[in-house]
Coordinates of C-alpha atoms and ligand atoms in Angstrom, one line a residue:
Chain A
X944 CA 43.1 21.6 -20.4
X945 CA 39.5 22.4 -19.7
X946 CA 37.7 19.5 -18.2
X947 CA 34.0 19.5 -17.1
X948 CA 33.1 16.6 -15.0
X949 CA 29.6 15.3 -14.4
X950 CA 28.1 18.7 -14.6
X951 CA 24.4 19.5 -14.0
X952 CA 23.0 22.9 -13.8
X953 CA 19.6 23.7 -12.4
X954 CA 18.5 27.4 -12.5
X955 CA 16.8 28.9 -9.6
X956 CA 13.4 28.5 -11.3
X957 CA 14.0 24.7 -11.3
X958 CA 14.9 24.5 -15.0
X959 CA 17.6 21.9 -15.6
X960 CA 19.7 23.6 -18.3
X961 CA 22.6 21.1 -18.3
X962 CA 22.2 17.4 -17.6
X963 CA 25.2 15.3 -16.8
X964 CA 27.8 16.9 -19.0
X965 CA 31.4 15.7 -19.2
X966 CA 33.7 17.4 -21.6
X967 CA 37.3 17.7 -22.4
X968 CA 38.7 20.7 -24.3
X969 CA 42.3 20.2 -25.5
X970 CA 45.0 22.8 -25.1
X971 CA 45.6 24.9 -28.1
X972 CA 42.4 23.9 -29.9
X973 CA 39.2 25.5 -30.8
X974 CA 36.2 23.6 -29.4
X975 CA 32.9 24.7 -31.0
X976 CA 29.7 24.2 -29.0
X977 CA 26.9 24.0 -31.3
X978 CA 23.2 23.3 -31.0
X979 CA 19.7 24.8 -31.3
X980 CA 18.8 27.9 -29.4
X981 CA 18.3 27.3 -25.7
X982 CA 20.1 24.0 -25.6
X983 CA 22.5 25.4 -22.9
X984 CA 25.6 26.5 -24.8
X985 CA 25.8 29.8 -23.0
X986 CA 25.1 28.2 -19.7
X987 CA 27.9 25.7 -20.3
X988 CA 30.3 28.4 -21.3
X989 CA 29.6 30.5 -18.3
X990 CA 30.5 27.7 -16.0
X991 CA 34.1 28.0 -17.3
X992 CA 34.5 31.5 -15.9
X993 CA 32.2 31.1 -13.0
X994 CA 29.5 33.5 -14.2
X995 CA 27.5 30.4 -13.5
X996 CA 28.2 27.8 -10.9
X997 CA 27.3 24.2 -11.5
X998 CA 24.6 22.6 -9.3
X999 CA 26.7 19.5 -9.2
X1000 CA 30.0 18.4 -10.8
X1001 CA 33.3 20.3 -11.2
X1002 CA 35.2 22.2 -13.7
X1003 CA 39.0 22.0 -14.0
X1004 CA 41.3 24.3 -15.9
X1005 CA 44.9 23.0 -16.2
X1006 CA 44.0 20.4 -13.6
X1007 CA 42.8 22.9 -11.0
X1008 CA 39.3 22.8 -9.7
X1009 CA 38.1 26.4 -10.5
X1010 CA 35.6 26.5 -7.5
X1011 CA 38.7 27.0 -5.5
X1012 CA 39.9 30.0 -7.5
X1013 CA 38.5 33.5 -6.7
X1014 CA 36.1 34.3 -9.5
X1015 CA 37.4 37.8 -10.1
X1016 CA 41.0 36.4 -10.5
X1017 CA 39.7 33.6 -12.6
X1018 CA 37.9 35.9 -15.0
X1019 CA 40.9 38.1 -15.5
X1020 CA 42.8 35.1 -16.6
X1021 CA 40.2 34.0 -19.1
X1022 CA 39.3 36.0 -22.3
X1023 CA 35.5 36.5 -22.7
X1024 CA 33.6 37.6 -25.7
X1025 CA 30.0 37.8 -24.8
X1026 CA 27.0 37.1 -27.0
X1027 CA 26.0 40.7 -27.6
X1028 CA 29.5 42.2 -28.1
X1029 CA 29.2 44.2 -24.8
X1030 CA 31.6 47.0 -25.4
X1031 CA 31.5 49.7 -22.7
X1032 CA 29.7 52.5 -24.6
X1033 CA 31.2 55.3 -22.6
X1034 CA 34.8 54.2 -23.0
X1035 CA 36.8 54.7 -26.1
X1036 CA 38.2 51.8 -28.1
X1037 CA 41.6 51.9 -26.4
X1038 CA 40.1 51.9 -22.9
X1039 CA 37.7 49.0 -23.9
X1040 CA 40.6 46.9 -25.2
X1041 CA 42.8 47.8 -22.3
X1042 CA 40.2 46.9 -19.6
X1043 CA 41.7 43.7 -18.4
X1044 CA 45.4 44.9 -18.5
X1045 CA 44.3 47.9 -16.5
X1046 CA 42.5 45.7 -14.0
X1047 CA 45.8 43.7 -13.7
X1048 CA 47.6 47.0 -13.1
X1049 CA 49.9 47.1 -16.1
X1050 CA 51.6 50.4 -16.5
X1051 CA 50.1 52.9 -19.0
X1052 CA 52.8 52.6 -21.6
X1053 CA 52.6 48.8 -21.7
X1054 CA 48.8 49.0 -22.0
X1055 CA 49.1 51.6 -24.9
X1056 CA 51.5 49.4 -26.7
X1057 CA 49.4 46.3 -26.4
X1058 CA 46.2 48.1 -27.5
X1059 CA 48.0 49.3 -30.7
X1060 CA 49.4 45.9 -31.3
X1061 CA 45.9 44.3 -31.0
X1062 CA 44.2 46.8 -33.2
X1063 CA 46.7 46.2 -35.9
X1064 CA 46.2 42.5 -35.5
X1065 CA 42.6 42.9 -36.6
X1066 CA 43.4 45.6 -39.2
X1067 CA 42.0 48.5 -37.4
X1068 CA 44.4 51.4 -37.7
X1069 CA 45.3 52.5 -34.1
X1070 CA 45.6 56.2 -35.1
X1071 CA 42.1 56.2 -36.5
X1072 CA 40.3 54.1 -34.0
X1073 CA 42.0 54.4 -30.7
X1074 CA 40.0 57.3 -29.5
X1075 CA 36.6 56.5 -31.0
X1076 CA 33.6 55.4 -29.1
X1077 CA 32.1 52.0 -29.9
X1078 CA 29.1 53.8 -31.3
X1079 CA 31.4 55.3 -33.9
X1080 CA 32.3 51.8 -35.3
X1081 CA 30.5 49.5 -37.6
X1082 CA 29.1 46.3 -36.2
X1083 CA 31.9 44.3 -37.7
X1084 CA 34.5 46.6 -36.3
X1085 CA 32.8 46.4 -32.9
X1086 CA 32.9 42.7 -33.0
X1087 CA 36.6 42.7 -33.8
X1088 CA 37.2 45.0 -30.8
X1089 CA 35.2 42.6 -28.7
X1090 CA 37.5 39.8 -29.8
X1091 CA 40.7 41.6 -29.1
X1092 CA 39.5 42.9 -25.7
X1093 CA 39.4 39.2 -24.8
X1094 CA 42.9 38.7 -26.0
X1095 CA 44.4 41.8 -24.3
X1096 CA 46.0 40.2 -21.3
X1097 CA 47.2 37.3 -23.3
X1098 CA 45.0 34.7 -21.5
X1099 CA 45.5 31.0 -22.4
X1100 CA 41.8 30.3 -22.3
X1101 CA 39.3 32.3 -24.3
X1102 CA 35.6 31.9 -24.3
X1103 CA 33.6 33.3 -27.3
X1104 CA 29.9 33.3 -27.3
X1105 CA 28.6 33.7 -30.9
X1106 CA 31.1 36.4 -31.5
X1107 CA 30.2 36.9 -35.1
X1108 CA 26.5 36.3 -35.0
X1109 CA 25.4 39.9 -35.6
X1110 CA 27.3 40.2 -38.9
X1111 CA 26.4 40.0 -42.5
X1112 CA 27.7 36.9 -44.2
X1113 CA 30.7 38.6 -45.9
X1114 CA 32.1 40.3 -42.8
X1115 CA 31.4 37.1 -40.8
X1116 CA 33.4 34.9 -43.2
X1117 CA 36.2 37.5 -43.1
X1118 CA 36.3 37.4 -39.3
X1119 CA 36.2 33.6 -39.3
X1120 CA 39.2 33.6 -41.6
X1121 CA 40.9 36.1 -39.4
X1122 CA 40.3 34.0 -36.4
X1123 CA 41.7 30.9 -38.1
X1124 CA 44.8 32.9 -39.1
X1125 CA 45.1 34.4 -35.6
X1126 CA 44.8 31.0 -33.9
X1127 CA 47.7 29.7 -36.0
X1128 CA 49.8 32.4 -34.3
X1129 CA 48.4 32.5 -30.8
X1130 CA 47.5 28.8 -30.2
X1131 CA 45.0 29.5 -27.5
X1132 CA 42.5 27.2 -25.9
X1133 CA 39.3 28.5 -27.3
X1134 CA 35.7 27.6 -26.6
X1135 CA 33.5 29.0 -29.3
X1136 CA 29.7 29.0 -29.2
X1137 CA 27.8 29.1 -32.4
X1138 CA 24.6 27.8 -34.0
X1139 CA 26.1 28.0 -37.5
X1140 CA 27.3 24.6 -38.6
X1141 CA 29.4 26.1 -41.5
X1142 CA 31.1 28.3 -39.0
X1143 CA 31.8 25.4 -36.7
X1144 CA 33.3 23.3 -39.6
X1145 CA 35.4 26.1 -40.7
X1146 CA 37.1 27.1 -37.5
X1147 CA 36.8 24.2 -35.1
X1148 CA 39.3 21.5 -34.1
X1149 CA 36.6 19.7 -32.2
X1150 CA 32.8 20.1 -32.4
X1151 CA 30.4 19.4 -29.5
X1152 CA 26.8 19.1 -30.6
X1153 CA 24.3 19.8 -27.8
X1154 CA 20.6 19.2 -27.5
X1155 CA 18.4 20.2 -24.6
X1156 CA 21.2 20.3 -22.1
X1157 CA 23.0 17.2 -23.2
X1158 CA 26.0 16.5 -25.4
X1159 CA 24.9 14.5 -28.4
X1160 CA 28.2 14.1 -30.1
X1161 CA 31.8 15.3 -29.6
X1162 CA 34.5 14.8 -32.3
X1163 CA 36.5 16.3 -35.1
X1164 CA 34.5 17.9 -37.9
X1165 CA 35.6 15.0 -40.1
X1166 CA 34.3 12.5 -37.6
X1167 CA 31.0 14.3 -37.2
X1168 CA 30.5 14.5 -40.9
X1169 CA 31.5 10.9 -41.6
X1170 CA 29.8 9.3 -38.7
X1171 CA 26.9 11.4 -37.4
X1172 CA 25.8 9.8 -34.1
X1173 CA 22.1 9.9 -34.9
X1174 CA 19.3 11.5 -36.8
X1175 CA 19.4 14.8 -34.8
X1176 CA 23.1 15.2 -35.8
X1177 CA 22.4 14.5 -39.3
X1178 CA 19.5 16.9 -39.4
X1179 CA 21.6 19.5 -37.8
X1180 CA 24.4 19.1 -40.2
X1181 CA 21.9 19.1 -43.0
X1182 CA 21.6 16.6 -45.9
X1183 CA 23.3 19.0 -48.4
X1184 CA 26.3 19.5 -46.3
X1185 CA 26.6 15.8 -45.4
X1186 CA 26.7 14.9 -49.1
X1187 CA 29.1 17.6 -50.0
X1188 CA 31.5 16.7 -47.2
X1189 CA 31.1 13.0 -47.4
X1190 CA 32.1 13.2 -51.1
X1191 CA 28.9 11.4 -52.2
X1192 CA 27.3 13.4 -54.8
X1193 CA 23.6 13.8 -55.0
X1194 CA 21.7 12.4 -57.9
X1195 CA 21.4 15.8 -59.4
X1196 CA 25.0 16.0 -60.1
X1197 CA 25.1 12.8 -62.0
X1198 CA 21.8 12.5 -63.9
X1199 CA 21.2 13.3 -67.6
X1200 CA 19.5 16.6 -67.4
X1201 CA 17.4 16.7 -70.5
X1202 CA 16.1 13.1 -71.1
X1203 CA 14.3 12.3 -74.3
X1204 CA 10.5 12.6 -73.7
X1205 CA 7.3 12.3 -75.6
X1206 CA 3.8 13.5 -74.7
X1207 CA 1.0 10.7 -74.3
X1208 CA -1.0 11.6 -77.4
X1209 CA 1.8 11.2 -79.9
X1210 CA 1.6 8.4 -82.4
X1211 CA 3.9 5.3 -82.5
X1212 CA 5.7 6.0 -85.7
X1213 CA 6.6 9.4 -84.6
X1214 CA 7.9 8.2 -81.3
X1215 CA 9.9 5.5 -83.0
X1216 CA 11.6 8.1 -85.2
X1217 CA 12.6 10.1 -82.2
X1218 CA 14.1 7.0 -80.5
X1219 CA 16.0 6.1 -83.6
X1220 CA 17.2 9.6 -83.9
X1221 CA 18.5 9.8 -80.3
X1222 CA 19.6 6.2 -80.3
X1223 CA 17.7 5.2 -77.1
X1224 CA 15.7 2.0 -76.5
X1225 CA 13.0 3.5 -74.3
X1226 CA 11.5 6.9 -73.9
X1227 CA 10.0 8.8 -71.0
X1228 CA 6.3 10.0 -71.2
X1229 CA 5.4 13.3 -69.7
X1230 CA 2.6 15.7 -70.1
X1231 CA 2.8 19.3 -71.4
X1232 CA 3.8 20.6 -68.0
X1233 CA 6.6 18.0 -67.6
X1234 CA 4.8 15.8 -65.1
X1235 CA 6.1 12.3 -65.2
X1236 CA 3.5 9.8 -66.6
X1237 CA 5.5 6.7 -67.5
X1238 CA 7.7 5.1 -70.1
X1239 CA 7.5 3.1 -73.3
X1240 CA 10.2 0.8 -74.6
X1241 CA 11.1 0.1 -78.2
X1242 CA 9.6 -3.5 -77.8
X1243 CA 6.3 -2.1 -76.7
X1244 CA 6.1 0.1 -79.8
X1245 CA 7.2 -2.8 -82.2
X1246 CA 4.4 -5.0 -80.6
X1247 CA 1.7 -2.4 -81.2
X1248 CA 3.0 -0.9 -84.4
X1249 CA 0.3 -2.5 -86.7
X1250 CA -2.5 -0.5 -85.2
X1251 CA -2.2 3.0 -86.6
X1252 CA -4.6 4.5 -84.1
X1253 CA -2.6 3.4 -81.0
X1254 CA -1.2 6.3 -79.0
X1255 CA 1.8 6.3 -76.6
X1256 CA -0.6 6.6 -73.7
X1257 CA -2.2 3.2 -74.7
X1258 CA 0.9 1.2 -74.3
X1259 CA 3.0 3.1 -71.6
X1260 CA 4.0 1.6 -68.3
X1261 CA 4.2 3.7 -65.1
X1262 CA 7.2 3.9 -62.8
X1263 CA 7.1 2.3 -59.4
X1264 CA 10.1 4.1 -58.1
X1265 CA 11.6 7.5 -58.6
X1266 CA 14.3 9.5 -56.8
X1267 CA 14.7 13.1 -56.0
X1268 CA 17.7 15.3 -56.9
X1269 CA 19.0 15.3 -53.3
X1270 CA 19.1 11.5 -53.1
X1271 CA 22.7 10.4 -52.6
X1272 CA 24.1 8.6 -55.6
X1273 CA 25.0 5.5 -53.5
X1274 CA 21.4 5.1 -52.4
X1275 CA 20.2 5.5 -56.0
X1276 CA 22.6 2.9 -57.3
X1277 CA 21.5 0.4 -54.6
X1278 CA 18.0 1.0 -55.7
X1279 CA 18.7 0.4 -59.3
X1280 CA 20.5 -2.8 -58.4
X1281 CA 17.7 -4.1 -56.2
X1282 CA 15.0 -3.3 -58.7
X1283 CA 17.1 -4.4 -61.7
X1284 CA 16.2 -1.3 -63.6
X1285 CA 18.4 0.4 -66.2
X1286 CA 17.5 3.9 -65.2
X1287 CA 15.5 6.0 -62.6
X1288 CA 13.6 9.2 -63.2
X1289 CA 14.5 12.1 -61.0
X1290 CA 11.6 14.2 -59.8
X1291 CA 11.8 17.5 -58.0
X1292 CA 9.4 18.3 -55.0
X1293 CA 6.6 19.4 -57.4
X1294 CA 6.7 16.1 -59.2
X1295 CA 8.2 17.5 -62.4
X1296 CA 10.8 15.5 -64.3
X1297 CA 14.3 17.0 -63.6
X1298 CA 16.4 14.3 -65.2
X1299 CA 17.2 10.7 -65.6
X1300 CA 19.8 8.6 -63.8
X1301 CA 21.1 6.1 -66.2
X1302 CA 23.8 3.5 -66.1
X1303 CA 25.6 5.5 -68.8
X1304 CA 25.5 8.7 -66.7
X1305 CA 26.9 6.9 -63.7
X1306 CA 29.7 5.4 -65.6
X1307 CA 30.4 8.8 -67.1
X1308 CA 30.5 10.4 -63.7
X1309 CA 32.7 7.8 -62.0
X1310 CA 35.0 8.0 -65.0
X1311 CA 35.4 11.7 -64.7
X1312 CA 36.0 11.4 -60.9
X1313 CA 38.5 8.7 -61.5
X1314 CA 40.2 10.9 -64.0
X1315 CA 40.5 13.9 -61.6
X1316 CA 41.8 11.7 -58.9
X1317 CA 44.5 10.4 -61.1
X1318 CA 45.4 13.8 -62.2
X1319 CA 45.6 14.9 -58.5
X1320 CA 48.0 12.1 -57.8
X1321 CA 50.3 13.0 -60.7
Chain B
X868 CA 3.7 97.5 -17.6
X869 CA 4.6 99.8 -14.8
X870 CA 6.0 97.0 -12.7
X871 CA 8.8 96.4 -15.1
X872 CA 10.2 99.9 -14.6
X873 CA 9.5 99.6 -10.9
X874 CA 11.4 96.4 -10.9
X875 CA 14.4 97.8 -12.8
X876 CA 14.5 100.9 -10.5
X877 CA 14.5 98.7 -7.5
X878 CA 17.2 96.4 -8.8
X879 CA 19.4 99.4 -9.8
X880 CA 19.1 101.0 -6.4
X881 CA 19.6 97.9 -4.4
X882 CA 22.1 96.1 -6.5
X883 CA 24.5 94.9 -3.8
X884 CA 21.7 94.0 -1.4
X885 CA 20.1 91.8 -4.1
X886 CA 23.4 90.3 -5.1
X887 CA 24.1 89.1 -1.5
X888 CA 20.6 87.7 -1.2
X889 CA 21.1 85.8 -4.5
X890 CA 24.4 84.5 -3.4
X891 CA 22.8 83.3 -0.1
X892 CA 20.1 81.6 -2.1
X893 CA 22.5 79.8 -4.4
X894 CA 24.6 78.7 -1.5
X895 CA 21.7 77.2 0.4
X896 CA 20.6 75.4 -2.7
X897 CA 24.1 74.1 -3.6
X898 CA 24.8 72.8 0.0
X899 CA 21.5 71.2 0.2
X900 CA 21.9 69.5 -3.1
X901 CA 25.4 68.4 -2.4
X902 CA 24.3 66.8 0.8
X903 CA 21.4 65.2 -1.0
X904 CA 23.8 63.8 -3.5
X905 CA 26.1 62.4 -0.8
X906 CA 23.3 60.6 0.8
X907 CA 21.0 60.0 -2.2
X908 CA 23.5 58.3 -4.5
X909 CA 24.5 55.6 -1.9
X910 CA 20.8 55.1 -1.1
X911 CA 20.1 54.8 -4.8
X912 CA 22.8 52.1 -5.0
X913 CA 21.4 50.2 -2.1
X914 CA 18.0 50.3 -3.8
X915 CA 19.6 48.8 -6.9
X916 CA 21.2 46.0 -5.0
X917 CA 18.3 45.1 -2.9
X918 CA 14.7 45.3 -4.2
X919 CA 13.1 44.9 -0.8
X920 CA 15.1 47.9 0.7
X921 CA 14.3 49.8 -2.5
X922 CA 10.6 49.7 -1.7
X923 CA 11.1 51.0 1.8
X924 CA 13.6 53.7 0.9
X925 CA 11.6 55.0 -2.0
X926 CA 8.4 55.1 0.0
X927 CA 10.0 57.0 2.8
X928 CA 11.6 59.5 0.5
X929 CA 8.2 60.0 -1.2
X930 CA 6.5 60.7 2.0
X931 CA 9.0 63.4 2.8
X932 CA 8.5 64.8 -0.7
X933 CA 4.7 65.2 -0.3
X934 CA 5.0 66.8 3.1
X935 CA 4.1 70.5 2.6
X936 CA 7.3 72.6 2.6
X937 CA 6.2 75.1 5.1
X938 CA 5.3 72.3 7.5
X939 CA 8.5 70.4 6.9
X940 CA 10.6 73.5 7.5
X941 CA 8.6 74.2 10.7
X942 CA 9.2 70.7 12.0
X943 CA 12.9 71.0 11.2
X944 CA 13.0 74.3 13.0
X945 CA 12.0 72.5 16.2
X946 CA 15.0 70.3 15.9
X947 CA 17.6 72.6 14.4
X948 CA 16.5 76.0 15.5
X949 CA 16.4 79.1 13.3
X950 CA 18.8 79.9 10.5
X951 CA 20.7 78.9 7.5
X952 CA 21.4 75.4 8.7
X953 CA 17.7 74.5 9.0
X954 CA 17.0 75.7 5.5
X955 CA 19.8 73.6 4.1
X956 CA 18.5 70.5 5.9
X957 CA 15.1 71.2 4.5
X958 CA 16.4 71.5 1.0
X959 CA 18.4 68.3 1.5
X960 CA 15.3 66.4 2.3
X961 CA 13.4 67.8 -0.7
X962 CA 16.2 66.9 -3.1
X963 CA 16.5 63.5 -1.8
X964 CA 13.8 61.7 -3.6
X965 CA 14.6 62.7 -7.2
X966 CA 18.2 61.8 -6.6
X967 CA 17.6 58.5 -5.0
X968 CA 15.0 57.5 -7.5
X969 CA 17.0 58.6 -10.5
X970 CA 20.2 56.9 -9.3
X971 CA 18.2 53.7 -8.9
X972 CA 16.4 53.9 -12.2
X973 CA 19.6 54.8 -14.0
X974 CA 21.4 51.9 -12.6
X975 CA 18.6 49.6 -13.6
X976 CA 18.6 51.0 -17.1
X977 CA 22.2 50.0 -17.7
X978 CA 22.3 47.3 -20.4
X979 CA 22.5 43.9 -18.6
X980 CA 24.9 42.7 -21.3
X981 CA 27.3 45.5 -20.5
X982 CA 27.2 44.7 -16.9
X983 CA 27.8 41.0 -17.7
X984 CA 30.7 42.0 -19.9
X985 CA 32.2 44.0 -17.0
X986 CA 31.8 41.1 -14.7
X987 CA 33.0 38.6 -17.2
X988 CA 36.1 40.6 -17.8
X989 CA 37.0 40.4 -14.1
X990 CA 35.7 43.5 -12.4
X991 CA 34.8 43.4 -8.8
X992 CA 31.4 44.5 -7.8
X993 CA 32.8 47.9 -6.7
X994 CA 34.8 48.3 -9.9
X995 CA 31.8 47.4 -12.0
X996 CA 29.7 50.0 -10.2
X997 CA 32.3 52.8 -10.4
X998 CA 33.7 52.2 -13.8
X999 CA 30.6 51.0 -15.7
X1000 CA 27.3 51.2 -14.1
X1001 CA 27.4 54.7 -12.4
X1002 CA 29.1 56.4 -15.4
X1003 CA 26.4 54.9 -17.7
X1004 CA 23.6 56.0 -15.4
X1005 CA 25.0 59.6 -15.1
X1006 CA 22.4 61.1 -17.5
X1007 CA 19.6 59.7 -15.4
X1008 CA 21.2 61.0 -12.2
X1009 CA 21.6 64.5 -13.7
X1010 CA 18.0 64.5 -14.7
X1011 CA 17.3 63.9 -11.0
X1012 CA 19.7 66.7 -10.0
X1013 CA 17.9 69.0 -12.5
X1014 CA 14.5 68.3 -10.9
X1015 CA 15.9 68.7 -7.4
X1016 CA 17.6 72.0 -8.2
X1017 CA 14.5 73.5 -9.5
X1018 CA 12.5 72.4 -6.5
X1019 CA 15.2 73.6 -4.2
X1020 CA 15.4 77.0 -5.6
X1021 CA 11.7 77.4 -5.0
X1022 CA 11.5 76.0 -1.6
X1023 CA 14.5 78.1 -0.5
X1024 CA 12.3 81.2 -1.0
X1025 CA 10.5 80.1 2.3
X1026 CA 13.8 80.5 4.2
X1027 CA 12.8 83.7 5.9
X1028 CA 10.0 82.0 7.8
X1029 CA 12.6 80.0 9.7
X1030 CA 15.2 82.7 10.0
X1031 CA 17.1 82.1 6.8
X1032 CA 18.2 84.5 4.1
X1033 CA 18.1 84.4 0.4
X1034 CA 15.7 85.9 -2.1
X1035 CA 12.7 85.0 0.0
X1036 CA 13.8 87.8 2.3
X1037 CA 12.8 90.4 -0.2
X1038 CA 9.6 88.6 -1.2
X1039 CA 8.4 88.3 2.4
X1040 CA 9.4 91.9 3.2
X1041 CA 7.7 93.1 0.1
X1042 CA 4.5 91.3 1.1
X1043 CA 4.6 92.7 4.6
X1044 CA 5.2 96.3 3.5
X1045 CA 3.1 96.1 0.4
X1046 CA 6.0 96.9 -1.8
X1047 CA 5.4 95.3 -5.2
X1048 CA 8.8 96.1 -6.6
X1049 CA 10.5 94.2 -3.8
X1050 CA 8.3 91.1 -4.3
X1051 CA 8.9 91.2 -8.1
X1052 CA 12.7 91.5 -7.6
X1053 CA 12.9 88.6 -5.3
X1054 CA 10.5 86.4 -7.3
X1055 CA 11.9 87.2 -10.7
X1056 CA 15.5 86.6 -9.7
X1057 CA 14.5 83.3 -8.0
X1058 CA 12.5 82.2 -11.0
X1059 CA 15.5 83.1 -13.3
X1060 CA 17.7 81.0 -11.0
X1061 CA 15.4 78.1 -11.4
X1062 CA 15.3 78.4 -15.2
X1063 CA 19.1 78.9 -15.4
X1064 CA 19.7 75.8 -13.3
X1065 CA 17.2 73.8 -15.4
X1066 CA 18.8 74.9 -18.7
X1067 CA 22.4 74.5 -17.7
X1068 CA 22.0 71.0 -16.1
X1069 CA 19.9 70.1 -19.1
X1070 CA 22.7 71.0 -21.4
X1071 CA 25.2 68.9 -19.5
X1072 CA 22.8 66.0 -19.5
X1073 CA 22.3 66.3 -23.3
X1074 CA 26.1 66.3 -23.9
X1075 CA 26.4 63.2 -21.8
X1076 CA 23.7 61.4 -23.6
X1077 CA 25.3 61.7 -27.1
Ligands
ATP105 N1 19.1 32.8 -15.5 C1 18.2 31.8 -16.0 N2 17.2 31.4 -15.2 C2 16.4 30.4 -15.7 N3 16.6 29.8 -16.9 C3 17.6 30.2 -17.7 C4 18.5 31.2 -17.3 N4 19.4 31.4 -18.2 C5 19.1 30.6 -19.2 N5 18.0 29.8 -18.9 C6 17.4 28.7 -19.7 O1 18.3 27.7 -19.9 C7 18.3 27.2 -21.2 C8 19.7 27.4 -21.9 O2 20.0 28.7 -22.0 P1 21.3 29.2 -22.8 O3 21.4 30.6 -22.6 O4 22.4 28.4 -22.2 O5 21.0 28.7 -24.2 P2 21.9 28.8 -25.6 O6 22.2 27.5 -26.0 O7 23.0 29.7 -25.3 O8 20.9 29.5 -26.5 P3 21.1 30.6 -27.7 O9 21.7 30.0 -28.8 O10 19.7 31.2 -27.9 O11 22.0 31.7 -27.1 C9 17.2 28.0 -21.9 O12 16.1 27.3 -22.0 C10 17.0 29.3 -21.1 O13 15.7 29.7 -21.1
MG106 MG1 23.6 31.6 -26.0

């Protein structure tokens, strides 16, 4: 549908904003361009409606090289939502939405009907809003108008440059959902620029990750989440999201949250009693502030029991390995296997004990997951 | 305080004479301004489109502006002879700079993103100018017209020196014959005209801005 072939773009000041880009956007799909600020998303998007012309390479829409199409004609056939809304402040909402149909010389009645239809589509009552000026609308309403202005002449290709960026999280989510719902009806070929990964995951059929003028990875959200091409992609997706989507829980979801602990100055008999009480064969040693110090096993205590003056701190061992709450469970299990330890302490970034990952807790977690999977099947 | 009653007496007794002078005055100003708009707006647009030409055009218009009015009118008289026409041409020249400059500045002040939206939506350069950029720069243009109108009302009082009419006629006659009431009449009405133009255009401008 939209094909970019070997595109480079050098701005007049010599800056190379796009380097050797080739890209395919399928018909009827939403392709999300995502990447850090300044990576060339807007530059790339503007190539598609010839607001920018490539330094080398070509862009094809429906197989046609667009450098052979008159730019004005081309732009009228492509919906465009610009990065900063860009409503015409001196025209009322109806005029704004009807801009392209008017340029295409539709008759008045048809334009009026289309405008009302579109306002209804995004839940703006035509009676109320038709005659208002953009400044008399909230930011979210303005962005809605920006979006339907792009839809007005029913173009098959729509370009949206961070259309929801100026919104508070709630309106943004609302508009994202509206877009997804809308897209099910209208089936447009949409190129959508964002720098919000959650937004891309939510609405896109394909995600294109960019970095300093190059495409780093292009695939379905599923592919990108499951097989991030490199560290940059992983970082961009974020560890939290990766784990959430990849279905591997972080250690914090599996660990025992209040492990049995003692302080280093406790006596042995006392500690023994706690262990008996809680039915554990070793105990974690922490100071008053919950800093991890080490551990003591029941055998250590038995060995030193005769000496009444012995304190826990005299016989404790320290840990060589700890994990943090965000460590993926798989990684922690591998670690436990390799080190042949029965448990691993979980420390937060301040070095305080958050919990304990034990074999028992892993079995419990896997068991409950298995359970829910079974229930899901039945 | 005597001059106030003198002034009123004079106005009462010469009512129709003054009305015709005022009308003359207004006519010269309006025609001068209209010509300045017809020439100044396109020049302002050219400035907007071409930075190099902008420098040349604005510099030329500024030179005209700082030329003493009496001298300018004198020079024009050599080319256009005596009379109404010459005054109008003079007023045209004097109004040109504020109109060119404000058209230019107004167009430059239009939010780049809005122009980009217009272009992106498929407007031609002309459509963009007529439908988006010029309407949005209208408040600036009006500010220019306002300045130009006030200047023009003042300069137009010099009309009698080059054979024109208008309120200057009474002022000059009053000076020559040492008739204070005549001077007051011409000057006060001319001043009122300037204030009236200033306020009225200012109002329209305000309304456009909100
Ligand atoms: N007209 C221009 N002339 C020179 N350099 C430009 C021009 N427009 C953009 N650039 C540069 O090209 C690079 C890419 O810009 P672009 O606007 O495409 O970034 P982006 O990915 O859309 O960023 P953002 O997320 O901030 O919108 C930037 O480094 C920018 O400074
Ligand atoms: Mg951008």
